[in-house]
């Protein structure tokens, strides 16, 4: 059994004058949401053998805040290929995950993460929620009945968790600034 958890970066600051999209930092709401997701990970007892992440500033800052809430460093492996990756590229990266890692966290960007969940997961009520929207700082967890990451195939994942920041704290939803 392999467990793949996907975390979209938290809300970034569009008001910050940065030269490149890659350098856009989190805004205060995004920082709060990421720390809340870290506390949620800890409360749910989620642990990861391997963490793979985009090196974009907003992902780096998201994982730093998640680690603060989680109470432990996640020790991510940074991979440039995750920056704005398509679902096809993300699936290639999943197939390359270390064989000994049974529970992996991948943190990156939309639309790739949302498209990957939709590609890999079988139909379910949770999948319908993903189809509606995969907000910032949202966590999706899928399980695969495989022994090797290379055997992960479209439509064969069980989507077992889809947690948005607003599910944990309504003030982190779209109706609040």
XYZ file of C-alpha atoms in Angstrom:
177
model
C 0.000 0.000 0.000
C 1.306 3.456 -0.960
C -0.106 6.741 0.308
C 0.308 9.942 -1.687
C -0.599 13.231 -0.033
C -0.726 16.367 -2.165
C -0.528 19.817 -0.584
C -1.147 22.904 -2.674
C 0.910 25.914 -1.573
C -0.880 28.415 0.659
C -2.261 31.759 -0.520
C 0.464 33.944 -1.961
C 0.782 37.700 -1.997
C -0.025 39.239 -5.347
C 0.674 42.708 -3.955
C 4.370 42.016 -3.413
C 6.534 43.551 -6.146
C 8.553 40.552 -7.343
C 10.290 40.225 -10.683
C 9.309 36.577 -11.191
C 6.226 34.526 -10.306
C 8.607 31.963 -8.810
C 9.581 34.504 -6.096
C 6.053 35.355 -4.907
C 5.785 34.938 -1.094
C 2.809 33.945 1.065
C 0.437 36.562 2.355
C -0.560 36.618 6.073
C -3.709 34.541 5.462
C -1.607 31.955 3.629
C 0.844 31.788 6.525
C -2.017 31.155 8.959
C -3.581 28.511 6.706
C -0.285 26.641 6.262
C 0.399 26.563 10.018
C -3.186 25.336 10.582
C -2.660 22.529 8.056
C 0.513 21.549 9.907
C -1.437 21.307 13.172
C -4.059 19.244 11.341
C -1.412 16.853 9.993
C -0.095 16.376 13.528
C -3.586 15.926 15.029
C -4.430 13.312 12.380
C -1.171 11.460 13.037
C 0.017 11.810 9.449
C 3.704 11.120 8.893
C 5.753 10.973 5.721
C 8.709 8.848 4.632
C 9.544 11.305 1.871
C 8.601 14.903 1.045
C 8.984 16.289 -2.470
C 8.386 19.969 -3.184
C 8.623 22.759 -5.699
C 11.404 25.217 -4.813
C 9.154 28.235 -5.539
C 9.196 30.727 -2.659
C 5.488 30.246 -1.884
C 5.969 26.471 -1.530
C 9.128 26.867 0.577
C 7.255 29.266 2.877
C 4.186 26.991 2.965
C 6.247 24.026 4.115
C 8.071 26.162 6.698
C 4.720 27.207 8.186
C 3.354 23.650 7.968
C 6.449 22.427 9.832
C 5.850 25.034 12.543
C 2.292 23.790 13.045
C 3.345 20.151 12.689
C 6.083 20.568 15.283
C 8.764 18.952 13.148
C 10.850 19.746 10.083
C 9.549 17.952 7.003
C 13.004 17.840 5.341
C 11.715 18.312 1.793
C 13.572 17.297 -1.338
C 13.310 20.296 -3.669
C 12.709 19.503 -7.331
C 12.504 22.247 -9.964
C 10.337 19.997 -12.152
C 7.470 20.496 -9.675
C 7.245 24.225 -10.396
C 3.950 24.656 -12.273
C 4.134 20.988 -13.355
C 1.414 19.358 -15.427
C -0.381 16.242 -14.223
C 1.718 14.185 -16.660
C 4.974 15.530 -15.200
C 3.686 14.994 -11.664
C 2.791 11.393 -12.498
C 6.317 10.874 -13.844
C 7.664 12.205 -10.532
C 5.356 9.851 -8.588
C 6.685 6.929 -10.623
C 10.240 7.978 -9.622
C 9.538 8.090 -5.857
C 11.834 5.972 -3.669
C 10.697 2.366 -3.385
C 11.131 2.372 0.399
C 8.827 5.358 0.890
C 5.289 4.201 1.652
C 3.841 7.596 2.617
C 4.853 10.605 0.525
C 3.924 14.283 0.670
C 4.177 16.309 -2.545
C 3.760 20.087 -2.356
C 3.334 22.245 -5.415
C 0.948 24.178 -7.609
C -2.339 24.146 -9.415
C -3.666 23.265 -11.883
C -1.269 20.288 -11.881
C -2.099 18.980 -8.393
C -5.848 19.136 -9.008
C -5.466 17.456 -12.384
C -3.307 14.723 -10.835
C -5.942 13.955 -8.187
C -8.620 13.790 -10.886
C -6.405 11.600 -13.073
C -5.487 9.133 -10.337
C -8.602 8.867 -8.187
C -11.668 6.760 -8.770
C -15.108 8.360 -8.662
C -16.246 9.399 -5.176
C -17.939 12.233 -3.305
C -14.511 13.583 -2.347
C -13.485 13.574 -6.003
C -16.527 15.726 -6.785
C -15.225 18.264 -4.234
C -11.866 18.332 -6.015
C -13.648 18.897 -9.329
C -15.347 21.978 -7.857
C -12.131 23.585 -6.601
C -8.732 22.705 -5.102
C -8.078 25.822 -2.965
C -4.716 27.013 -1.704
C -3.263 25.117 1.297
C -5.603 22.195 0.617
C -4.569 18.627 1.309
C -5.611 15.586 -0.760
C -4.645 12.069 0.317
C -4.827 9.062 -1.993
C -4.037 5.421 -1.357
C -2.910 2.907 -3.926
C -2.926 -0.869 -3.578
C 0.546 -1.246 -5.106
C 3.974 -2.258 -3.842
C 5.897 0.075 -6.144
C 5.288 3.715 -7.103
C 5.873 2.779 -10.737
C 2.622 0.800 -10.605
C 0.448 3.843 -9.765
C -2.093 4.091 -12.601
C -4.869 6.517 -13.580
C -8.206 5.860 -11.893
C -6.762 3.350 -9.416
C -6.316 5.607 -6.383
C -8.725 5.836 -3.469
C -9.147 9.477 -2.471
C -9.489 9.205 1.315
C -9.002 12.815 2.429
C -9.644 16.256 0.971
C -9.172 18.941 3.602
C -9.405 22.652 2.861
C -8.245 25.313 5.323
C -11.826 26.584 5.661
C -12.885 23.088 6.814
C -10.650 23.636 9.853
C -11.250 27.370 10.377
C -14.067 29.194 8.543
C -12.099 32.464 8.695
C -9.642 30.903 6.232
C -12.403 30.607 3.612
C -13.015 32.841 0.620
C -15.536 35.091 2.396
C -12.912 36.392 4.810
C -9.887 38.572 4.166
